[in-house]
Amino acid sequence: MEEIDTISANASRGLWGDGTYIYASGTSTLKALSFNGATLIEEASLPIGGKDIWGDGTYIYAAQGSDINAYTFNGTAFTLAGTISESGIRDIWGDGTYIYVADGSAGIKAYTFNGHLPKLAASQQGRKMPMVFGATAPISMPQLKDL
């Protein structure tokens, strides 16, 4: 592999891309970057730290402290659309319908988000899983729905 370009993202912890922008969540910033094949360009940033990041094509979900904040991005600025309050966040991921949250103490929870209010769809309590998809086998939707 050849390094093409680098940009500071303040100790990046999470990275996700939507095909147009690359979103980096770091210890003190959330950044939207573009890449032209040779250069990474910072398009916008927020002075907030984070742990993990994922998006569904409409919203960018950033795990920040004990919250998951849902943002929209219009190419120049982030706008906060809503917040899921959750403690011990380890990882977030989704499938376009649900947002899955791996909680270091309570297990895994599945949320829906309509652009204003998050709604808990299901949870699997008592399972300490460090990541939704990592060394531990993922939990499938049927298991979450059957709770």
Short mmCIF file of N, CA and C in Angstrom, two decimals:
data_model
loop_
_atom_site.label_atom_id
_atom_site.label_comp_id
_atom_site.label_asym_id
_atom_site.label_seq_id
_atom_site.Cartn_x
_atom_site.Cartn_y
_atom_site.Cartn_z
N MET A 1 0.83 -1.17 0.00
CA MET A 1 0.00 0.00 0.00
C MET A 1 0.88 1.24 0.00
N GLU A 2 0.43 2.23 -0.70
CA GLU A 2 1.16 3.49 -0.77
C GLU A 2 0.33 4.59 -0.12
N GLU A 3 0.96 5.35 0.78
CA GLU A 3 0.27 6.48 1.39
C GLU A 3 0.19 7.60 0.38
N ILE A 4 -1.03 8.10 0.18
CA ILE A 4 -1.22 9.17 -0.80
C ILE A 4 -1.23 10.53 -0.12
N ASP A 5 -1.97 10.66 0.98
CA ASP A 5 -2.07 11.94 1.68
C ASP A 5 -2.51 11.68 3.11
N THR A 6 -2.23 12.59 4.02
CA THR A 6 -2.69 12.50 5.40
C THR A 6 -3.26 13.84 5.82
N ILE A 7 -4.15 13.79 6.80
CA ILE A 7 -4.71 15.00 7.37
C ILE A 7 -4.94 14.73 8.85
N SER A 8 -4.67 15.69 9.69
CA SER A 8 -4.84 15.51 11.12
C SER A 8 -6.33 15.42 11.46
N ALA A 9 -6.69 14.40 12.21
CA ALA A 9 -8.07 14.25 12.67
C ALA A 9 -8.08 14.07 14.18
N ASN A 10 -7.09 14.64 14.86
CA ASN A 10 -7.01 14.61 16.32
C ASN A 10 -7.24 13.22 16.89
N ALA A 11 -6.30 12.33 16.66
CA ALA A 11 -6.36 10.96 17.17
C ALA A 11 -7.67 10.29 16.76
N SER A 12 -7.84 10.11 15.47
CA SER A 12 -9.07 9.53 14.93
C SER A 12 -9.45 8.24 15.63
N ARG A 13 -10.72 8.12 15.94
CA ARG A 13 -11.26 6.92 16.58
C ARG A 13 -12.28 6.23 15.70
N GLY A 14 -12.93 6.98 14.85
CA GLY A 14 -13.95 6.42 13.98
C GLY A 14 -13.85 7.01 12.60
N LEU A 15 -14.22 6.20 11.60
CA LEU A 15 -14.12 6.63 10.21
C LEU A 15 -15.25 5.98 9.43
N TRP A 16 -15.94 6.77 8.61
CA TRP A 16 -17.02 6.25 7.77
C TRP A 16 -17.12 7.12 6.53
N GLY A 17 -17.52 6.56 5.43
CA GLY A 17 -17.68 7.32 4.20
C GLY A 17 -18.99 7.02 3.53
N ASP A 18 -19.54 8.00 2.83
CA ASP A 18 -20.81 7.81 2.13
C ASP A 18 -20.67 7.81 0.62
N GLY A 19 -19.43 7.75 0.13
CA GLY A 19 -19.20 7.78 -1.31
C GLY A 19 -18.86 9.18 -1.81
N THR A 20 -19.24 10.19 -1.06
CA THR A 20 -18.91 11.58 -1.41
C THR A 20 -17.94 12.16 -0.39
N TYR A 21 -18.23 11.95 0.88
CA TYR A 21 -17.40 12.48 1.96
C TYR A 21 -16.90 11.36 2.85
N ILE A 22 -15.81 11.63 3.53
CA ILE A 22 -15.25 10.76 4.55
C ILE A 22 -15.45 11.49 5.87
N TYR A 23 -16.02 10.83 6.84
CA TYR A 23 -16.27 11.43 8.14
C TYR A 23 -15.32 10.82 9.15
N ALA A 24 -14.61 11.68 9.89
CA ALA A 24 -13.63 11.22 10.89
C ALA A 24 -14.04 11.77 12.25
N SER A 25 -14.13 10.86 13.21
CA SER A 25 -14.44 11.22 14.57
C SER A 25 -13.17 11.08 15.39
N GLY A 26 -12.73 12.18 16.00
CA GLY A 26 -11.50 12.16 16.78
C GLY A 26 -11.73 12.57 18.21
N THR A 27 -10.65 12.69 18.97
CA THR A 27 -10.77 13.03 20.39
C THR A 27 -11.31 14.44 20.62
N SER A 28 -11.17 15.33 19.65
CA SER A 28 -11.67 16.68 19.85
C SER A 28 -12.43 17.26 18.66
N THR A 29 -12.57 16.52 17.57
CA THR A 29 -13.29 17.05 16.41
C THR A 29 -14.05 15.97 15.65
N LEU A 30 -15.07 16.40 14.97
CA LEU A 30 -15.78 15.61 13.97
C LEU A 30 -15.53 16.33 12.65
N LYS A 31 -14.98 15.62 11.66
CA LYS A 31 -14.62 16.26 10.40
C LYS A 31 -15.30 15.59 9.22
N ALA A 32 -15.61 16.40 8.22
CA ALA A 32 -16.05 15.91 6.92
C ALA A 32 -14.93 16.22 5.95
N LEU A 33 -14.47 15.20 5.25
CA LEU A 33 -13.36 15.35 4.31
C LEU A 33 -13.80 14.91 2.92
N SER A 34 -13.16 15.46 1.92
CA SER A 34 -13.31 14.94 0.56
C SER A 34 -11.93 14.49 0.11
N PHE A 35 -11.90 13.68 -0.93
CA PHE A 35 -10.64 13.16 -1.45
C PHE A 35 -10.72 13.16 -2.96
N ASN A 36 -9.77 13.84 -3.59
CA ASN A 36 -9.79 13.96 -5.05
C ASN A 36 -8.85 12.98 -5.74
N GLY A 37 -8.38 11.98 -5.01
CA GLY A 37 -7.45 11.00 -5.58
C GLY A 37 -6.00 11.31 -5.26
N ALA A 38 -5.74 12.54 -4.80
CA ALA A 38 -4.38 12.93 -4.44
C ALA A 38 -4.32 13.66 -3.11
N THR A 39 -5.40 14.38 -2.77
CA THR A 39 -5.37 15.23 -1.59
C THR A 39 -6.65 15.07 -0.77
N LEU A 40 -6.49 14.94 0.56
CA LEU A 40 -7.61 14.98 1.48
C LEU A 40 -7.91 16.44 1.80
N ILE A 41 -9.16 16.83 1.69
CA ILE A 41 -9.55 18.22 1.90
C ILE A 41 -10.59 18.28 3.02
N GLU A 42 -10.32 19.10 4.03
CA GLU A 42 -11.28 19.27 5.11
C GLU A 42 -12.38 20.21 4.64
N GLU A 43 -13.61 19.69 4.59
CA GLU A 43 -14.76 20.48 4.15
C GLU A 43 -15.44 21.18 5.31
N ALA A 44 -15.48 20.53 6.47
CA ALA A 44 -16.13 21.12 7.65
C ALA A 44 -15.68 20.36 8.89
N SER A 45 -15.79 21.00 10.04
CA SER A 45 -15.49 20.31 11.30
C SER A 45 -16.32 20.91 12.42
N LEU A 46 -16.53 20.09 13.44
CA LEU A 46 -17.18 20.52 14.67
C LEU A 46 -16.20 20.29 15.81
N PRO A 47 -16.11 21.21 16.75
CA PRO A 47 -15.17 21.05 17.87
C PRO A 47 -15.71 20.14 18.97
N ILE A 48 -16.03 18.91 18.59
CA ILE A 48 -16.55 17.94 19.55
C ILE A 48 -15.82 16.62 19.37
N GLY A 49 -15.49 15.99 20.48
CA GLY A 49 -14.80 14.70 20.41
C GLY A 49 -15.78 13.57 20.23
N GLY A 50 -15.25 12.42 19.81
CA GLY A 50 -16.12 11.29 19.61
C GLY A 50 -15.37 9.97 19.65
N LYS A 51 -16.13 8.89 19.66
CA LYS A 51 -15.57 7.56 19.72
C LYS A 51 -15.73 6.81 18.42
N ASP A 52 -16.95 6.81 17.89
CA ASP A 52 -17.24 6.02 16.70
C ASP A 52 -18.19 6.81 15.82
N ILE A 53 -18.29 6.40 14.57
CA ILE A 53 -19.14 7.11 13.62
C ILE A 53 -19.70 6.14 12.61
N TRP A 54 -20.93 6.39 12.18
CA TRP A 54 -21.57 5.59 11.14
C TRP A 54 -22.66 6.45 10.52
N GLY A 55 -23.03 6.18 9.31
CA GLY A 55 -24.09 6.93 8.66
C GLY A 55 -24.99 6.04 7.84
N ASP A 56 -26.19 6.54 7.55
CA ASP A 56 -27.14 5.76 6.76
C ASP A 56 -27.47 6.41 5.43
N GLY A 57 -26.72 7.43 5.04
CA GLY A 57 -26.99 8.13 3.80
C GLY A 57 -27.80 9.40 4.01
N THR A 58 -28.51 9.48 5.13
CA THR A 58 -29.26 10.68 5.49
C THR A 58 -28.64 11.35 6.71
N TYR A 59 -28.30 10.55 7.72
CA TYR A 59 -27.74 11.06 8.96
C TYR A 59 -26.38 10.45 9.21
N ILE A 60 -25.53 11.22 9.88
CA ILE A 60 -24.24 10.74 10.36
C ILE A 60 -24.41 10.61 11.87
N TYR A 61 -24.18 9.40 12.39
CA TYR A 61 -24.35 9.13 13.83
C TYR A 61 -22.96 9.10 14.46
N ALA A 62 -22.72 10.02 15.39
CA ALA A 62 -21.42 10.12 16.05
C ALA A 62 -21.58 9.84 17.54
N ALA A 63 -20.85 8.83 18.02
CA ALA A 63 -20.84 8.51 19.45
C ALA A 63 -19.93 9.51 20.13
N GLN A 64 -20.53 10.32 21.01
CA GLN A 64 -19.79 11.39 21.67
C GLN A 64 -20.14 11.39 23.15
N GLY A 65 -19.18 11.00 23.99
CA GLY A 65 -19.45 10.91 25.42
C GLY A 65 -20.51 9.86 25.68
N SER A 66 -21.60 10.26 26.33
CA SER A 66 -22.68 9.31 26.60
C SER A 66 -23.86 9.52 25.66
N ASP A 67 -23.62 10.13 24.52
CA ASP A 67 -24.66 10.38 23.53
C ASP A 67 -24.25 9.89 22.16
N ILE A 68 -25.24 9.57 21.36
CA ILE A 68 -25.04 9.39 19.93
C ILE A 68 -25.81 10.53 19.29
N ASN A 69 -25.08 11.43 18.65
CA ASN A 69 -25.71 12.57 18.01
C ASN A 69 -25.89 12.28 16.53
N ALA A 70 -27.08 12.57 16.02
CA ALA A 70 -27.40 12.40 14.60
C ALA A 70 -27.27 13.75 13.93
N TYR A 71 -26.44 13.82 12.90
CA TYR A 71 -26.21 15.06 12.16
C TYR A 71 -26.59 14.89 10.71
N THR A 72 -26.98 15.99 10.09
CA THR A 72 -27.04 16.05 8.64
C THR A 72 -25.81 16.84 8.20
N PHE A 73 -25.39 16.63 6.96
CA PHE A 73 -24.26 17.38 6.42
C PHE A 73 -24.62 17.82 5.01
N ASN A 74 -24.55 19.13 4.75
CA ASN A 74 -24.97 19.67 3.46
C ASN A 74 -23.80 20.01 2.53
N GLY A 75 -22.60 19.57 2.86
CA GLY A 75 -21.43 19.87 2.05
C GLY A 75 -20.56 20.96 2.64
N THR A 76 -21.14 21.76 3.54
CA THR A 76 -20.36 22.82 4.18
C THR A 76 -20.52 22.87 5.69
N ALA A 77 -21.61 22.31 6.23
CA ALA A 77 -21.85 22.40 7.67
C ALA A 77 -22.63 21.20 8.19
N PHE A 78 -22.37 20.85 9.44
CA PHE A 78 -23.12 19.82 10.15
C PHE A 78 -24.30 20.49 10.87
N THR A 79 -25.43 19.81 10.93
CA THR A 79 -26.59 20.28 11.70
C THR A 79 -27.06 19.14 12.58
N LEU A 80 -27.19 19.41 13.87
CA LEU A 80 -27.67 18.40 14.81
C LEU A 80 -29.16 18.15 14.57
N ALA A 81 -29.52 16.87 14.36
CA ALA A 81 -30.91 16.49 14.11
C ALA A 81 -31.56 15.82 15.31
N GLY A 82 -30.76 15.17 16.16
CA GLY A 82 -31.32 14.48 17.31
C GLY A 82 -30.23 13.78 18.10
N THR A 83 -30.60 13.29 19.28
CA THR A 83 -29.64 12.66 20.18
C THR A 83 -30.23 11.41 20.81
N ILE A 84 -29.42 10.35 20.86
CA ILE A 84 -29.74 9.14 21.60
C ILE A 84 -28.83 9.16 22.82
N SER A 85 -29.40 9.21 24.02
CA SER A 85 -28.60 9.19 25.24
C SER A 85 -28.37 7.75 25.66
N GLU A 86 -27.12 7.38 25.78
CA GLU A 86 -26.75 6.00 26.08
C GLU A 86 -25.40 6.02 26.78
N SER A 87 -25.24 5.28 27.85
CA SER A 87 -23.95 5.27 28.55
C SER A 87 -23.10 4.09 28.08
N GLY A 88 -21.81 4.23 28.19
CA GLY A 88 -20.89 3.13 27.89
C GLY A 88 -20.82 2.74 26.43
N ILE A 89 -21.02 3.66 25.52
CA ILE A 89 -21.04 3.35 24.09
C ILE A 89 -19.68 2.82 23.66
N ARG A 90 -19.68 1.66 23.00
CA ARG A 90 -18.46 1.06 22.47
C ARG A 90 -18.40 1.13 20.95
N ASP A 91 -19.56 0.95 20.31
CA ASP A 91 -19.58 0.89 18.86
C ASP A 91 -20.99 1.19 18.37
N ILE A 92 -21.10 1.77 17.18
CA ILE A 92 -22.39 1.97 16.55
C ILE A 92 -22.32 1.47 15.12
N TRP A 93 -23.42 0.98 14.63
CA TRP A 93 -23.52 0.50 13.26
C TRP A 93 -24.99 0.42 12.93
N GLY A 94 -25.34 0.32 11.68
CA GLY A 94 -26.73 0.21 11.30
C GLY A 94 -26.91 -0.52 9.99
N ASP A 95 -28.16 -0.75 9.64
CA ASP A 95 -28.46 -1.46 8.40
C ASP A 95 -29.41 -0.67 7.51
N GLY A 96 -29.61 0.62 7.79
CA GLY A 96 -30.52 1.44 7.01
C GLY A 96 -31.89 1.54 7.65
N THR A 97 -32.23 0.60 8.52
CA THR A 97 -33.49 0.64 9.25
C THR A 97 -33.24 0.87 10.73
N TYR A 98 -32.27 0.15 11.29
CA TYR A 98 -31.96 0.23 12.70
C TYR A 98 -30.55 0.75 12.93
N ILE A 99 -30.36 1.43 14.05
CA ILE A 99 -29.04 1.85 14.51
C ILE A 99 -28.74 0.98 15.70
N TYR A 100 -27.64 0.23 15.64
CA TYR A 100 -27.27 -0.69 16.71
C TYR A 100 -26.21 -0.03 17.58
N VAL A 101 -26.38 -0.14 18.88
CA VAL A 101 -25.45 0.45 19.83
C VAL A 101 -24.91 -0.66 20.72
N ALA A 102 -23.60 -0.84 20.71
CA ALA A 102 -22.97 -1.78 21.64
C ALA A 102 -22.61 -0.97 22.88
N ASP A 103 -23.20 -1.37 23.98
CA ASP A 103 -23.01 -0.70 25.26
C ASP A 103 -22.12 -1.59 26.10
N GLY A 104 -21.05 -1.05 26.63
CA GLY A 104 -20.08 -1.84 27.37
C GLY A 104 -20.62 -2.49 28.63
N SER A 105 -21.77 -2.04 29.13
CA SER A 105 -22.29 -2.63 30.35
C SER A 105 -23.69 -3.23 30.19
N ALA A 106 -24.47 -2.75 29.25
CA ALA A 106 -25.86 -3.20 29.15
C ALA A 106 -26.13 -4.11 27.96
N GLY A 107 -25.20 -4.30 27.05
CA GLY A 107 -25.42 -5.16 25.90
C GLY A 107 -25.59 -4.38 24.62
N ILE A 108 -26.50 -4.86 23.78
CA ILE A 108 -26.75 -4.24 22.47
C ILE A 108 -28.18 -3.75 22.42
N LYS A 109 -28.35 -2.57 21.84
CA LYS A 109 -29.68 -1.99 21.67
C LYS A 109 -29.86 -1.61 20.21
N ALA A 110 -31.08 -1.71 19.73
CA ALA A 110 -31.42 -1.30 18.38
C ALA A 110 -32.39 -0.12 18.46
N TYR A 111 -32.10 0.94 17.73
CA TYR A 111 -32.93 2.13 17.70
C TYR A 111 -33.41 2.41 16.29
N THR A 112 -34.53 3.10 16.21
CA THR A 112 -34.96 3.72 14.96
C THR A 112 -34.84 5.22 15.18
N PHE A 113 -34.71 5.97 14.07
CA PHE A 113 -34.60 7.42 14.18
C PHE A 113 -35.38 8.03 13.03
N ASN A 114 -36.34 8.90 13.35
CA ASN A 114 -37.20 9.49 12.32
C ASN A 114 -36.79 10.91 11.95
N GLY A 115 -35.65 11.35 12.39
CA GLY A 115 -35.20 12.70 12.11
C GLY A 115 -35.38 13.65 13.26
N HIS A 116 -36.13 13.23 14.27
CA HIS A 116 -36.35 14.08 15.44
C HIS A 116 -36.16 13.31 16.74
N LEU A 117 -36.84 12.18 16.86
CA LEU A 117 -36.80 11.43 18.11
C LEU A 117 -36.32 10.00 17.87
N PRO A 118 -35.30 9.57 18.63
CA PRO A 118 -34.91 8.15 18.54
C PRO A 118 -35.90 7.29 19.31
N LYS A 119 -36.06 6.06 18.88
CA LYS A 119 -36.96 5.14 19.57
C LYS A 119 -36.25 3.81 19.74
N LEU A 120 -36.25 3.31 20.99
CA LEU A 120 -35.65 2.01 21.26
C LEU A 120 -36.54 0.93 20.66
N ALA A 121 -35.98 0.12 19.76
CA ALA A 121 -36.74 -0.94 19.10
C ALA A 121 -36.58 -2.27 19.83
N ALA A 122 -35.38 -2.54 20.36
CA ALA A 122 -35.12 -3.80 21.06
C ALA A 122 -33.79 -3.68 21.79
N SER A 123 -33.59 -4.58 22.76
CA SER A 123 -32.31 -4.62 23.45
C SER A 123 -32.00 -6.04 23.85
N GLN A 124 -30.73 -6.30 23.99
CA GLN A 124 -30.26 -7.60 24.45
C GLN A 124 -29.42 -7.30 25.68
N GLN A 125 -30.04 -7.32 26.83
CA GLN A 125 -29.40 -6.93 28.08
C GLN A 125 -28.45 -8.01 28.59
N GLY A 126 -27.44 -7.55 29.31
CA GLY A 126 -26.55 -8.46 30.00
C GLY A 126 -25.46 -9.08 29.16
N ARG A 127 -25.41 -8.78 27.90
CA ARG A 127 -24.35 -9.31 27.05
C ARG A 127 -23.31 -8.23 26.85
N LYS A 128 -22.17 -8.40 27.44
CA LYS A 128 -21.10 -7.42 27.28
C LYS A 128 -20.34 -7.76 26.02
N MET A 129 -20.51 -6.94 25.00
CA MET A 129 -19.84 -7.17 23.73
C MET A 129 -19.04 -5.93 23.38
N PRO A 130 -17.74 -6.04 23.17
CA PRO A 130 -16.91 -4.87 22.93
C PRO A 130 -17.21 -4.16 21.62
N MET A 131 -17.67 -4.87 20.60
CA MET A 131 -17.98 -4.26 19.32
C MET A 131 -19.17 -5.00 18.72
N VAL A 132 -19.96 -4.30 17.92
CA VAL A 132 -21.08 -4.96 17.26
C VAL A 132 -20.55 -6.00 16.28
N PHE A 133 -19.60 -5.65 15.47
CA PHE A 133 -19.00 -6.59 14.54
C PHE A 133 -17.50 -6.57 14.78
N GLY A 134 -17.01 -7.54 15.48
CA GLY A 134 -15.60 -7.61 15.81
C GLY A 134 -15.25 -9.04 16.14
N ALA A 135 -14.51 -9.21 17.20
CA ALA A 135 -14.07 -10.54 17.60
C ALA A 135 -15.24 -11.41 18.07
N THR A 136 -16.30 -10.78 18.55
CA THR A 136 -17.46 -11.53 19.02
C THR A 136 -18.46 -11.61 17.89
N ALA A 137 -19.15 -12.73 17.75
CA ALA A 137 -20.12 -12.91 16.66
C ALA A 137 -21.23 -11.87 16.76
N PRO A 138 -21.67 -11.32 15.62
CA PRO A 138 -22.75 -10.32 15.65
C PRO A 138 -24.08 -10.95 16.03
N ILE A 139 -24.95 -10.12 16.60
CA ILE A 139 -26.30 -10.56 16.91
C ILE A 139 -27.17 -10.22 15.71
N SER A 140 -27.95 -11.16 15.25
CA SER A 140 -28.78 -10.94 14.06
C SER A 140 -30.08 -10.24 14.44
N MET A 141 -30.73 -9.64 13.47
CA MET A 141 -32.00 -8.94 13.71
C MET A 141 -33.06 -9.87 14.29
N PRO A 142 -33.21 -11.13 13.82
CA PRO A 142 -34.25 -11.97 14.44
C PRO A 142 -34.07 -12.12 15.94
N GLN A 143 -32.83 -12.21 16.41
CA GLN A 143 -32.61 -12.34 17.85
C GLN A 143 -33.05 -11.08 18.57
N LEU A 144 -32.77 -9.91 18.00
CA LEU A 144 -33.18 -8.67 18.64
C LEU A 144 -34.69 -8.51 18.60
N LYS A 145 -35.32 -8.83 17.48
CA LYS A 145 -36.77 -8.69 17.36
C LYS A 145 -37.53 -9.64 18.28
N ASP A 146 -36.95 -10.79 18.58
CA ASP A 146 -37.66 -11.78 19.39
C ASP A 146 -37.60 -11.52 20.89
N LEU A 147 -36.98 -10.43 21.32
CA LEU A 147 -36.86 -10.16 22.75
C LEU A 147 -38.21 -9.87 23.37
#
